[in-house]
Amino acid sequence: QVQLVESGGGLVQAGGSLRLSCVASGSIFRINAMGWYRQAPGKQRELVADITSGGSTNYADSVKGRFTISRDNAKNTVYLQMNSLKAEDTAVYYCNADLTASRWSRPSGYWGQGTQVTVSS
């Protein structure tokens, strides 16, 4: 079994910062890409940022220059540093990992349970 556990969400004023963390644990052979998605009330889940095992990153246009994704491969952990937060960043943030559970398995996507980020204006 594989688990992804997020932490670091909360309530912050506009202009403030938060740092999200997500740790993958369990039966893991190799983690490929890891990423963060978010879903605001009444909206579809959208990609915020992702990062490959080699460190290549990709960001949604709405967060470029404000958010930074990073990972620690030794700790199976991905981070999302969020600066200059805006009210429209309010959402549940989900961690995603594309990983292989064993040497004989195909890669599959896993999700965390989500962490709430609320930005007050």
PDB file of C-alpha atoms in Angstrom, residues 9 11 23 33 38-39 61 72:
ATOM      1  CA  GLY A   9      -2.199  24.092   5.001  1.00  0.00           C
ATOM      2  CA  LEU A  11      -5.410  30.249   7.090  1.00  0.00           C
ATOM      3  CA  VAL A  23       5.391  12.504   2.182  1.00  0.00           C
ATOM      4  CA  ALA A  33       6.800  12.804 -11.162  1.00  0.00           C
ATOM      5  CA  ARG A  38      -5.906  22.256  -6.165  1.00  0.00           C
ATOM      6  CA  GLN A  39      -9.666  22.358  -6.222  1.00  0.00           C
ATOM      7  CA  ASP A  61       0.486  30.401 -15.287  1.00  0.00           C
ATOM      8  CA  ASP A  72      13.712  15.518  -1.586  1.00  0.00           C
TER       9      ASP A  72
END
